[in-house]
């Protein structure tokens, strides 16, 4: 045997290559690795390690129990039929101690392959902790619709580094708090905590249930949109000093005042995706965020924001862009409701967006439904020079507002100034087409959404655009303005305000 194959690390790498085949070949890869494990004694341990380290189902493990202890029904689901003895469990341990990652999900193409009894048996604290001493990643995507969350509670441990699970449709607030409390208490080494939810109900998390200070290593925190967290539990001093990715929804409570002697807030944050009732809150949070490593700011807000607040927000973004050289994604969506407040939307003049013109490294700028976006050709001309590396640009007010001050001239300027622009969404006034000789071309532009534009001759516009944009794959020009006006009753057809 070649001497390099005697080095376990090298052998693990080589066997790892066999494992990382494409999905369709994965079963044959598994059997290849199993064959390697039987080839010679030197290969056995590394091959078994690779074979077992990541598991998507519990079936293979349960099948290692003696045959009389389990059955398989006609659907393929495996169920334990009599209680395994200590000796039986020890037999499993030979394989199970190699498992580091459980990604137990239930999808239509990969149903969970064991029955409830088996699941509950394996997830009982005694069995679980004895079987899986090396487990550090637990993804229980199926949990909510399958077994009670108390099972999760039983398997938390200080070894866990990554935890992901799904909340049920409805959860008593007390149960939710208990669960969050036990996670922070019993899995303090978590680096990633992701909670998904299909919940329809809103749940407000009491600040006392969220002791982020007990999870000092947390790098990724993703909470579902229906789980509301107060700004004060987020901004406690000395917590989340290692947080890099933050996704959550805030309550309407005020952002606490921080003092200059407080330790840094989010010193290494890279990605911030926050849903908030008001944009003011986000201004306050951005103001205290100390990170110089921000890459993405995504904000989804619900109460209409005045022009002053909007300007303030963009100023904070500009400051963040000044601090963080990597900041290149800005997403701002207004989540509006069909009520009277949007009948008189705020108007945002071009000067509102001026701070954004200083953000030269933006690659994605996605502004949607924020109100009346009164931008015009001169603004776009300026913008085209300010965002030289932009790849995706969406500038959209509320869909039923006619803010057609930009023309095809704006498209031309953007295409000239932004040589990487591939996706553009903007309403324009396309009634007047420029003369043919002022031809311009863009090769990178692949997707153009000019919905809600004013278009005179649709065919002429399309011909013109396709000539200028030879690589265009998608041209969207649905005109929803009339539809929206009807819904909102602005023509007096539905209701009168
Ligand atoms: C095009 O833009 C409109 C207005 O923002 C939006 O409603 C629509 O979903 C977009 N279409 C596509 C396919 O992206």
Short mmCIF file of C-alpha atoms and ligand atoms in Angstrom, two decimals:
data_model
loop_
_atom_site.label_atom_id
_atom_site.label_comp_id
_atom_site.label_asym_id
_atom_site.label_seq_id
_atom_site.Cartn_x
_atom_site.Cartn_y
_atom_site.Cartn_z
CA UNK A 1 0.00 0.00 0.00
CA UNK A 2 1.22 3.50 -0.76
CA UNK A 3 2.53 5.10 2.46
CA UNK A 4 0.30 8.16 2.13
CA UNK A 5 -2.73 5.90 2.59
CA UNK A 6 -1.49 5.11 6.07
CA UNK A 7 -2.13 8.69 7.13
CA UNK A 8 -5.70 8.83 8.42
CA UNK A 9 -6.27 12.48 7.51
CA UNK A 10 -5.31 11.85 3.89
CA UNK A 11 -7.42 8.73 3.73
CA UNK A 12 -10.42 10.62 5.12
CA UNK A 13 -9.97 13.24 2.42
CA UNK A 14 -9.81 10.68 -0.34
CA UNK A 15 -12.87 8.85 0.89
CA UNK A 16 -14.60 12.22 1.29
CA UNK A 17 -14.13 12.79 -2.45
CA UNK A 18 -15.96 9.55 -3.14
CA UNK A 19 -18.80 10.75 -0.93
CA UNK A 20 -19.20 14.16 -2.52
CA UNK A 21 -20.71 12.93 -5.73
CA UNK A 22 -23.86 14.37 -7.21
CA UNK A 23 -27.17 13.72 -5.52
CA UNK A 24 -28.39 11.23 -8.13
CA UNK A 25 -25.38 9.03 -7.63
CA UNK A 26 -25.39 9.27 -3.85
CA UNK A 27 -26.63 5.73 -3.16
CA UNK A 28 -23.99 4.17 -5.33
CA UNK A 29 -21.39 6.37 -3.62
CA UNK A 30 -22.57 5.12 -0.23
CA UNK A 31 -22.20 1.53 -1.31
CA UNK A 32 -18.76 2.34 -2.71
CA UNK A 33 -17.73 3.68 0.67
CA UNK A 34 -19.20 0.65 2.40
CA UNK A 35 -17.13 -1.52 0.07
CA UNK A 36 -14.03 0.49 0.96
CA UNK A 37 -14.76 -0.15 4.63
CA UNK A 38 -14.61 -3.89 3.94
CA UNK A 39 -11.55 -3.73 1.69
CA UNK A 40 -8.87 -3.75 4.37
CA UNK A 41 -8.49 -3.04 8.04
CA UNK A 42 -6.66 0.26 7.45
CA UNK A 43 -9.64 1.61 5.48
CA UNK A 44 -12.36 0.43 7.83
CA UNK A 45 -12.40 3.23 10.38
CA UNK A 46 -12.01 6.19 8.03
CA UNK A 47 -14.58 4.77 5.61
CA UNK A 48 -17.09 4.15 8.40
CA UNK A 49 -16.50 7.68 9.67
CA UNK A 50 -17.30 9.15 6.28
CA UNK A 51 -20.23 6.83 5.81
CA UNK A 52 -21.87 7.76 9.07
CA UNK A 53 -20.83 11.33 9.82
CA UNK A 54 -23.86 12.95 8.16
CA UNK A 55 -27.25 11.26 8.33
CA UNK A 56 -30.48 12.39 6.71
CA UNK A 57 -32.64 9.60 8.06
CA UNK A 58 -32.68 7.29 11.05
CA UNK A 59 -33.47 4.18 9.03
CA UNK A 60 -29.94 2.95 8.35
CA UNK A 61 -29.08 3.15 12.03
CA UNK A 62 -32.20 1.35 13.25
CA UNK A 63 -31.56 -1.37 10.68
CA UNK A 64 -28.31 -2.14 12.51
CA UNK A 65 -30.38 -3.44 15.43
CA UNK A 66 -31.02 -7.19 15.46
CA UNK A 67 -33.68 -8.08 12.90
CA UNK A 68 -36.33 -9.26 15.37
CA UNK A 69 -36.48 -5.82 17.01
CA UNK A 70 -37.84 -3.91 14.02
CA UNK A 71 -40.15 -4.23 11.05
CA UNK A 72 -40.58 -2.31 7.85
CA UNK A 73 -44.08 -1.60 6.56
CA UNK A 74 -45.12 -1.54 2.93
CA UNK A 75 -44.41 2.23 2.77
CA UNK A 76 -40.84 1.58 3.80
CA UNK A 77 -41.21 3.07 7.29
CA UNK A 78 -39.20 1.28 9.94
CA UNK A 79 -40.60 0.78 13.42
CA UNK A 80 -39.07 -0.73 16.53
CA UNK A 81 -41.36 -3.53 17.72
CA UNK A 82 -39.72 -4.55 20.96
CA UNK A 83 -37.51 -2.73 23.36
CA UNK A 84 -33.81 -3.08 22.58
CA UNK A 85 -31.63 -4.17 25.50
CA UNK A 86 -28.54 -2.33 26.67
CA UNK A 87 -26.49 -4.79 24.66
CA UNK A 88 -28.49 -3.98 21.51
CA UNK A 89 -27.89 -0.28 21.97
CA UNK A 90 -24.18 -0.88 22.51
CA UNK A 91 -24.13 -2.65 19.18
CA UNK A 92 -25.54 0.49 17.53
CA UNK A 93 -23.04 2.66 19.25
CA UNK A 94 -20.28 1.22 17.09
CA UNK A 95 -21.77 3.26 14.23
CA UNK A 96 -23.72 5.98 15.98
CA UNK A 97 -20.74 7.50 17.76
CA UNK A 98 -19.47 8.54 14.33
CA UNK A 99 -22.57 10.62 13.56
CA UNK A 100 -21.85 14.34 13.75
CA UNK A 101 -24.66 15.80 11.72
CA UNK A 102 -28.34 14.95 11.65
CA UNK A 103 -30.25 16.67 8.88
CA UNK A 104 -33.59 15.05 9.47
CA UNK A 105 -36.02 16.70 7.12
CA UNK A 106 -39.26 15.57 5.74
CA UNK A 107 -39.77 16.45 2.12
CA UNK A 108 -42.04 14.86 -0.41
CA UNK A 109 -39.15 13.09 -2.08
CA UNK A 110 -37.55 11.98 1.16
CA UNK A 111 -40.13 11.09 3.78
CA UNK A 112 -38.84 10.36 7.23
CA UNK A 113 -38.29 6.65 7.20
CA UNK A 114 -39.00 5.66 10.80
CA UNK A 115 -42.24 5.53 12.77
CA UNK A 116 -43.17 7.66 15.78
CA UNK A 117 -42.31 5.01 18.37
CA UNK A 118 -38.82 4.65 16.97
CA UNK A 119 -38.39 8.39 16.83
CA UNK A 120 -39.47 8.84 20.45
CA UNK A 121 -37.30 5.94 21.59
CA UNK A 122 -34.18 7.31 19.98
CA UNK A 123 -34.96 10.85 21.07
CA UNK A 124 -35.32 9.92 24.72
CA UNK A 125 -32.54 11.61 26.69
CA UNK A 126 -30.77 8.44 27.96
CA UNK A 127 -30.61 6.77 24.59
CA UNK A 128 -29.86 9.91 22.59
CA UNK A 129 -26.92 11.17 24.63
CA UNK A 130 -25.38 7.71 24.88
CA UNK A 131 -25.73 7.01 21.17
CA UNK A 132 -24.52 10.32 19.76
CA UNK A 133 -21.56 11.66 21.74
CA UNK A 134 -20.07 13.37 18.65
CA UNK A 135 -23.22 15.03 17.38
CA UNK A 136 -22.81 18.76 16.86
CA UNK A 137 -25.41 19.63 14.22
CA UNK A 138 -29.08 18.90 14.53
CA UNK A 139 -31.55 19.94 11.89
CA UNK A 140 -35.04 18.77 12.74
CA UNK A 141 -36.98 20.25 9.88
CA UNK A 142 -39.84 17.83 10.37
CA UNK A 143 -40.34 18.33 14.06
CA UNK A 144 -43.42 20.52 14.17
CA UNK A 145 -45.75 18.26 12.29
CA UNK A 146 -44.38 15.05 13.63
CA UNK A 147 -43.54 14.92 17.30
CA UNK A 148 -43.86 17.35 20.17
CA UNK A 149 -41.21 19.96 20.77
CA UNK A 150 -40.52 18.39 24.16
CA UNK A 151 -38.43 15.84 22.27
CA UNK A 152 -36.16 18.64 21.22
CA UNK A 153 -35.93 19.74 24.80
CA UNK A 154 -34.63 16.28 25.75
CA UNK A 155 -31.73 16.28 23.36
CA UNK A 156 -30.23 19.72 23.94
CA UNK A 157 -26.64 19.58 25.10
CA UNK A 158 -23.59 21.78 25.48
CA UNK A 159 -22.04 19.89 22.55
CA UNK A 160 -24.55 21.24 20.06
CA UNK A 161 -23.07 23.85 17.73
CA UNK A 162 -25.89 24.12 15.22
CA UNK A 163 -29.58 23.73 15.79
CA UNK A 164 -32.43 24.20 13.38
CA UNK A 165 -36.06 23.27 13.84
CA UNK A 166 -39.58 24.29 12.90
CA UNK A 167 -42.21 25.67 15.21
CA UNK A 168 -45.73 24.26 15.08
CA UNK A 169 -48.66 26.28 13.75
CA UNK A 170 -49.64 27.27 17.21
CA UNK A 171 -47.61 27.31 20.36
CA UNK A 172 -48.74 28.47 23.80
CA UNK A 173 -46.63 31.50 24.73
CA UNK A 174 -45.49 29.72 27.91
CA UNK A 175 -44.30 26.70 25.94
CA UNK A 176 -42.46 28.94 23.54
CA UNK A 177 -40.71 30.76 26.37
CA UNK A 178 -39.81 27.53 28.08
CA UNK A 179 -38.35 26.18 24.89
CA UNK A 180 -36.27 29.28 24.19
CA UNK A 181 -35.11 29.36 27.77
CA UNK A 182 -33.96 25.77 27.71
CA UNK A 183 -32.11 26.34 24.46
CA UNK A 184 -30.16 29.24 25.93
CA UNK A 185 -29.57 27.37 29.17
CA UNK A 186 -28.74 23.92 27.92
CA UNK A 187 -27.11 24.53 24.55
CA UNK A 188 -24.80 27.42 25.40
CA UNK A 189 -22.22 26.55 22.74
CA UNK A 190 -24.55 27.11 19.83
CA UNK A 191 -22.98 28.85 16.87
CA UNK A 192 -26.07 28.76 14.71
CA UNK A 193 -29.68 28.83 15.83
CA UNK A 194 -32.31 28.79 13.11
CA UNK A 195 -35.99 28.52 13.82
CA UNK A 196 -38.43 28.16 10.95
CA UNK A 197 -42.14 28.44 11.28
CA UNK A 198 -45.26 27.89 9.39
CA UNK A 199 -47.05 29.71 12.20
CA UNK A 200 -49.99 31.94 11.42
CA UNK A 201 -50.13 33.30 14.90
CA UNK A 202 -47.87 36.07 16.05
CA UNK A 203 -45.82 35.26 19.09
CA UNK A 204 -44.21 37.90 21.23
CA UNK A 205 -41.13 36.67 22.98
CA UNK A 206 -40.67 37.97 26.47
CA UNK A 207 -37.19 39.48 26.86
CA UNK A 208 -36.48 37.30 29.90
CA UNK A 209 -36.75 34.16 27.75
CA UNK A 210 -33.97 35.32 25.48
CA UNK A 211 -30.71 35.38 27.30
CA UNK A 212 -28.44 35.81 24.33
CA UNK A 213 -25.65 36.59 26.75
CA UNK A 214 -25.64 32.88 27.63
CA UNK A 215 -24.73 31.96 24.06
CA UNK A 216 -21.46 33.80 23.58
CA UNK A 217 -20.42 31.88 20.45
CA UNK A 218 -23.56 32.56 18.46
CA UNK A 219 -22.72 33.50 14.87
CA UNK A 220 -26.00 32.94 13.11
CA UNK A 221 -29.41 33.73 14.51
CA UNK A 222 -32.46 33.31 12.29
CA UNK A 223 -35.93 33.63 13.75
CA UNK A 224 -39.14 33.30 11.77
CA UNK A 225 -41.15 36.36 10.82
CA UNK A 226 -44.00 35.68 13.24
CA UNK A 227 -41.75 35.60 16.27
CA UNK A 228 -41.47 39.13 17.62
CA UNK A 229 -38.40 40.16 19.60
CA UNK A 230 -38.14 43.44 21.46
CA UNK A 231 -35.25 45.75 20.57
CA UNK A 232 -34.24 45.78 24.22
CA UNK A 233 -33.56 42.03 24.32
CA UNK A 234 -31.53 42.40 21.15
CA UNK A 235 -29.40 45.26 22.38
CA UNK A 236 -28.33 44.11 25.81
CA UNK A 237 -24.74 44.99 26.61
CA UNK A 238 -22.04 42.32 26.23
CA UNK A 239 -24.00 39.93 24.10
CA UNK A 240 -23.71 38.57 20.59
CA UNK A 241 -20.15 39.77 20.21
CA UNK A 242 -19.58 37.08 17.56
CA UNK A 243 -22.84 37.41 15.68
CA UNK A 244 -22.43 37.51 11.91
CA UNK A 245 -25.89 36.80 10.53
CA UNK A 246 -29.06 38.19 12.08
CA UNK A 247 -32.57 37.59 10.77
CA UNK A 248 -35.53 38.54 12.93
CA UNK A 249 -38.68 40.60 13.46
CA UNK A 250 -38.88 43.40 16.00
CA UNK A 251 -41.73 44.50 18.21
CA UNK A 252 -42.76 48.16 18.16
CA UNK A 253 -41.03 48.84 21.51
CA UNK A 254 -38.54 51.68 21.55
CA UNK A 255 -34.87 51.00 20.95
CA UNK A 256 -33.10 51.42 24.29
CA UNK A 257 -30.71 54.30 24.66
CA UNK A 258 -27.15 53.07 24.71
CA UNK A 259 -24.36 54.84 26.47
CA UNK A 260 -20.94 55.44 25.05
CA UNK A 261 -19.43 53.21 27.72
CA UNK A 262 -21.47 50.22 26.62
CA UNK A 263 -19.43 47.59 24.85
CA UNK A 264 -19.69 47.45 21.11
CA UNK A 265 -22.98 46.41 19.59
CA UNK A 266 -22.69 43.71 16.90
CA UNK A 267 -18.96 44.27 16.34
CA UNK A 268 -18.62 41.61 13.61
CA UNK A 269 -22.08 41.55 12.06
CA UNK A 270 -22.07 40.82 8.33
CA UNK A 271 -25.66 40.36 7.39
CA UNK A 272 -28.65 42.10 8.91
CA UNK A 273 -32.17 41.16 7.78
CA UNK A 274 -34.70 42.82 9.99
CA UNK A 275 -38.45 43.17 9.79
CA UNK A 276 -39.59 46.17 11.77
CA UNK A 277 -42.80 48.10 12.41
CA UNK A 278 -41.11 51.44 11.80
CA UNK A 279 -38.07 52.53 9.89
CA UNK A 280 -37.06 54.78 12.81
CA UNK A 281 -36.16 51.70 14.80
CA UNK A 282 -33.80 50.57 12.12
CA UNK A 283 -32.14 54.00 12.01
CA UNK A 284 -31.49 53.68 15.74
CA UNK A 285 -30.13 50.16 15.45
CA UNK A 286 -27.87 51.02 12.53
CA UNK A 287 -26.59 54.02 14.44
CA UNK A 288 -25.28 51.85 17.29
CA UNK A 289 -24.09 48.93 15.15
CA UNK A 290 -20.32 48.99 15.35
CA UNK A 291 -19.49 46.39 12.73
CA UNK A 292 -16.97 47.18 10.01
CA UNK A 293 -17.82 43.91 8.27
CA UNK A 294 -21.38 44.52 7.12
CA UNK A 295 -22.15 43.06 3.73
CA UNK A 296 -25.91 43.18 3.62
CA UNK A 297 -28.64 45.36 5.11
CA UNK A 298 -32.16 44.15 4.38
CA UNK A 299 -35.07 45.94 5.96
CA UNK A 300 -38.77 45.20 5.74
CA UNK A 301 -40.91 47.84 7.46
CA UNK A 302 -44.64 48.33 7.80
CA UNK A 303 -45.62 51.84 8.98
CA UNK A 304 -45.26 54.40 6.15
CA UNK A 305 -42.06 56.41 6.64
CA UNK A 306 -41.91 60.17 6.18
CA UNK A 307 -39.40 61.68 3.79
CA UNK A 308 -37.28 62.82 6.74
CA UNK A 309 -37.15 59.32 8.23
CA UNK A 310 -36.33 57.85 4.85
CA UNK A 311 -33.51 60.32 4.38
CA UNK A 312 -32.27 59.58 7.86
CA UNK A 313 -32.26 55.86 7.10
CA UNK A 314 -30.25 56.34 3.92
CA UNK A 315 -27.81 58.50 5.85
CA UNK A 316 -27.29 55.67 8.32
CA UNK A 317 -26.76 53.31 5.39
CA UNK A 318 -24.20 55.72 3.98
CA UNK A 319 -22.38 55.77 7.34
CA UNK A 320 -22.47 51.97 7.51
CA UNK A 321 -21.11 51.87 3.95
CA UNK A 322 -18.31 54.17 5.05
CA UNK A 323 -17.43 51.86 7.95
CA UNK A 324 -17.82 48.55 6.14
CA UNK A 325 -15.95 48.21 2.88
CA UNK A 326 -17.82 45.02 2.04
CA UNK A 327 -21.34 46.46 2.27
CA UNK A 328 -22.85 45.81 -1.13
CA UNK A 329 -26.46 44.73 -0.65
CA UNK A 330 -29.26 47.07 0.39
CA UNK A 331 -32.84 45.86 0.36
CA UNK A 332 -35.69 48.07 1.54
CA UNK A 333 -39.26 46.86 1.23
CA UNK A 334 -42.37 48.45 2.56
CA UNK A 335 -44.85 45.78 3.64
CA UNK A 336 -48.01 47.78 3.12
CA UNK A 337 -51.58 46.97 4.04
CA UNK A 338 -54.56 48.11 2.03
CA UNK A 339 -55.79 50.80 4.38
CA UNK A 340 -56.33 54.52 4.21
CA UNK A 341 -52.72 55.40 5.08
CA UNK A 342 -51.53 54.38 1.65
CA UNK A 343 -54.02 56.54 -0.19
CA UNK A 344 -51.86 59.51 0.68
CA UNK A 345 -48.40 58.04 0.45
CA UNK A 346 -45.31 60.01 1.31
CA UNK A 347 -43.50 61.57 -1.63
CA UNK A 348 -39.77 60.96 -1.82
CA UNK A 349 -37.97 63.56 -3.87
CA UNK A 350 -34.61 62.73 -5.47
CA UNK A 351 -32.79 64.51 -2.64
CA UNK A 352 -34.07 61.83 -0.20
CA UNK A 353 -31.85 59.30 -1.93
CA UNK A 354 -28.77 61.48 -2.07
CA UNK A 355 -26.89 59.59 0.67
CA UNK A 356 -27.18 56.44 -1.44
CA UNK A 357 -25.25 58.15 -4.22
CA UNK A 358 -22.22 58.02 -1.96
CA UNK A 359 -22.45 54.22 -1.70
CA UNK A 360 -20.20 53.43 -4.65
CA UNK A 361 -19.74 49.76 -3.87
CA UNK A 362 -23.41 48.76 -4.05
CA UNK A 363 -24.01 45.67 -6.14
CA UNK A 364 -27.65 45.10 -5.21
CA UNK A 365 -30.10 47.91 -4.52
CA UNK A 366 -33.67 46.76 -4.14
CA UNK A 367 -36.21 49.38 -3.06
CA UNK A 368 -39.85 48.37 -3.26
CA UNK A 369 -43.29 49.81 -2.56
CA UNK A 370 -41.97 52.58 -0.36
CA UNK A 371 -44.48 55.24 -1.43
CA UNK A 372 -44.28 57.85 -4.15
CA UNK A 373 -40.82 57.57 -5.64
CA UNK A 374 -40.39 60.90 -7.42
CA UNK A 375 -37.08 60.16 -9.10
CA UNK A 376 -36.33 61.60 -12.51
CA UNK A 377 -33.84 61.45 -15.37
CA UNK A 378 -31.30 63.85 -13.82
CA UNK A 379 -31.26 61.73 -10.64
CA UNK A 380 -30.71 58.53 -12.59
CA UNK A 381 -27.97 60.21 -14.60
CA UNK A 382 -26.23 60.95 -11.34
CA UNK A 383 -26.94 57.47 -9.97
CA UNK A 384 -25.52 55.79 -13.06
CA UNK A 385 -22.17 57.42 -12.27
CA UNK A 386 -22.43 56.63 -8.56
CA UNK A 387 -22.99 52.88 -8.75
CA UNK A 388 -20.35 51.60 -11.15
CA UNK A 389 -20.50 47.97 -9.97
CA UNK A 390 -24.24 47.57 -9.53
CA UNK A 391 -25.62 44.29 -10.83
CA UNK A 392 -29.23 44.42 -9.66
CA UNK A 393 -31.25 47.61 -9.38
CA UNK A 394 -34.90 47.88 -8.41
CA UNK A 395 -36.37 51.28 -7.75
CA UNK A 396 -40.07 50.98 -7.11
CA UNK A 397 -42.67 53.06 -5.37
CA UNK A 398 -46.16 51.78 -4.61
CA UNK A 399 -47.37 50.11 -7.79
CA UNK A 400 -50.41 52.30 -8.36
CA UNK A 401 -48.57 55.62 -8.15
CA UNK A 402 -47.74 57.17 -11.49
CA UNK A 403 -44.25 58.41 -10.89
CA UNK A 404 -43.24 58.48 -14.48
CA UNK A 405 -40.55 61.05 -14.51
CA UNK A 406 -37.90 58.69 -15.75
CA UNK A 407 -37.78 57.87 -19.44
CA UNK A 408 -35.93 55.54 -21.74
CA UNK A 409 -33.12 58.06 -21.38
CA UNK A 410 -32.71 56.78 -17.81
CA UNK A 411 -32.28 53.23 -19.03
CA UNK A 412 -29.66 54.45 -21.47
CA UNK A 413 -27.71 56.30 -18.77
CA UNK A 414 -27.83 53.31 -16.42
CA UNK A 415 -26.63 50.97 -19.09
CA UNK A 416 -23.80 53.34 -20.00
CA UNK A 417 -22.67 53.99 -16.44
CA UNK A 418 -23.21 50.56 -14.90
CA UNK A 419 -21.33 48.06 -17.00
CA UNK A 420 -22.37 45.06 -14.87
CA UNK A 421 -26.08 45.79 -14.60
CA UNK A 422 -27.90 42.50 -15.26
CA UNK A 423 -31.30 43.00 -13.62
CA UNK A 424 -33.26 46.26 -13.65
CA UNK A 425 -36.76 47.06 -12.44
CA UNK A 426 -38.16 50.57 -12.83
CA UNK A 427 -41.29 52.21 -14.20
CA UNK A 428 -40.68 54.62 -17.06
CA UNK A 429 -42.52 56.94 -19.39
CA UNK A 430 -41.90 55.26 -22.72
CA UNK A 431 -44.26 57.34 -24.86
CA UNK A 432 -41.40 59.04 -26.65
CA UNK A 433 -38.70 56.85 -28.10
CA UNK A 434 -35.29 58.38 -28.72
CA UNK A 435 -34.11 58.61 -32.30
CA UNK A 436 -32.59 55.50 -33.80
CA UNK A 437 -29.19 57.09 -34.23
CA UNK A 438 -28.72 57.61 -30.53
CA UNK A 439 -28.37 53.84 -30.35
CA UNK A 440 -26.95 52.32 -27.18
CA UNK A 441 -26.37 48.74 -26.24
CA UNK A 442 -25.92 46.64 -23.17
CA UNK A 443 -24.74 43.08 -23.24
CA UNK A 444 -25.03 42.18 -19.53
CA UNK A 445 -28.68 43.20 -19.06
CA UNK A 446 -30.73 40.01 -18.85
CA UNK A 447 -33.86 40.99 -16.99
CA UNK A 448 -35.83 44.20 -17.39
CA UNK A 449 -39.05 44.84 -15.50
CA UNK A 450 -40.81 47.98 -16.67
CA UNK A 451 -44.22 47.08 -15.20
CA UNK A 452 -46.51 50.00 -14.48
CA UNK A 453 -44.84 52.13 -17.15
CA UNK A 454 -46.65 54.40 -19.56
CA UNK A 455 -46.19 52.86 -22.93
CA UNK A 456 -47.44 54.32 -26.20
CA UNK A 457 -46.69 51.75 -28.88
CA UNK A 458 -45.92 48.57 -27.02
CA UNK A 459 -44.46 46.82 -30.05
CA UNK A 460 -42.24 49.75 -30.98
CA UNK A 461 -40.96 49.94 -27.39
CA UNK A 462 -40.23 46.26 -27.31
CA UNK A 463 -38.46 46.37 -30.67
CA UNK A 464 -36.41 49.32 -29.51
CA UNK A 465 -35.44 47.67 -26.21
CA UNK A 466 -34.58 44.34 -27.77
CA UNK A 467 -32.27 46.09 -30.20
CA UNK A 468 -30.51 47.91 -27.40
CA UNK A 469 -30.44 44.90 -25.12
CA UNK A 470 -29.55 41.91 -27.28
CA UNK A 471 -29.08 39.51 -24.37
CA UNK A 472 -32.37 40.29 -22.66
CA UNK A 473 -33.95 37.04 -21.47
CA UNK A 474 -36.92 38.49 -19.61
CA UNK A 475 -38.86 41.62 -20.42
CA UNK A 476 -41.73 42.26 -18.01
CA UNK A 477 -44.14 45.00 -18.91
CA UNK A 478 -47.40 44.12 -17.21
CA UNK A 479 -49.45 47.17 -16.55
CA UNK A 480 -51.05 46.82 -13.16
CA UNK A 481 -51.84 50.48 -12.56
CA UNK A 482 -55.49 50.24 -13.53
CA UNK A 483 -55.95 47.12 -11.50
CA UNK A 484 -54.53 48.79 -8.42
CA UNK A 485 -56.53 51.94 -8.91
CA UNK A 486 -59.69 49.90 -9.07
CA UNK A 487 -58.81 48.00 -5.91
CA UNK A 488 -58.05 51.14 -4.00
CA UNK A 489 -61.14 52.88 -5.24
CA UNK A 490 -59.18 55.91 -6.33
CA UNK A 491 -61.56 56.31 -9.23
CA UNK A 492 -64.38 56.12 -6.74
CA UNK A 493 -65.29 52.62 -7.91
CA UNK A 494 -64.76 50.62 -4.74
CA UNK A 495 -64.94 52.87 -1.78
CA UNK A 496 -64.63 56.55 -1.07
CA UNK A 497 -62.32 57.89 1.58
C1 LIG B 1 -42.11 43.53 -11.93
O1 LIG B 1 -42.26 44.67 -11.10
C2 LIG B 1 -43.52 44.80 -10.48
C3 LIG B 1 -43.55 46.12 -9.75
O2 LIG B 1 -42.59 46.17 -8.73
C4 LIG B 1 -43.74 43.62 -9.54
O3 LIG B 1 -45.01 43.72 -8.93
C5 LIG B 1 -43.64 42.34 -10.32
O4 LIG B 1 -43.73 41.24 -9.44
C6 LIG B 1 -42.32 42.27 -11.08
N1 LIG B 1 -42.34 41.10 -11.91
C7 LIG B 1 -41.41 40.19 -11.88
C8 LIG B 1 -41.67 38.96 -12.69
O5 LIG B 1 -40.41 40.30 -11.23
#
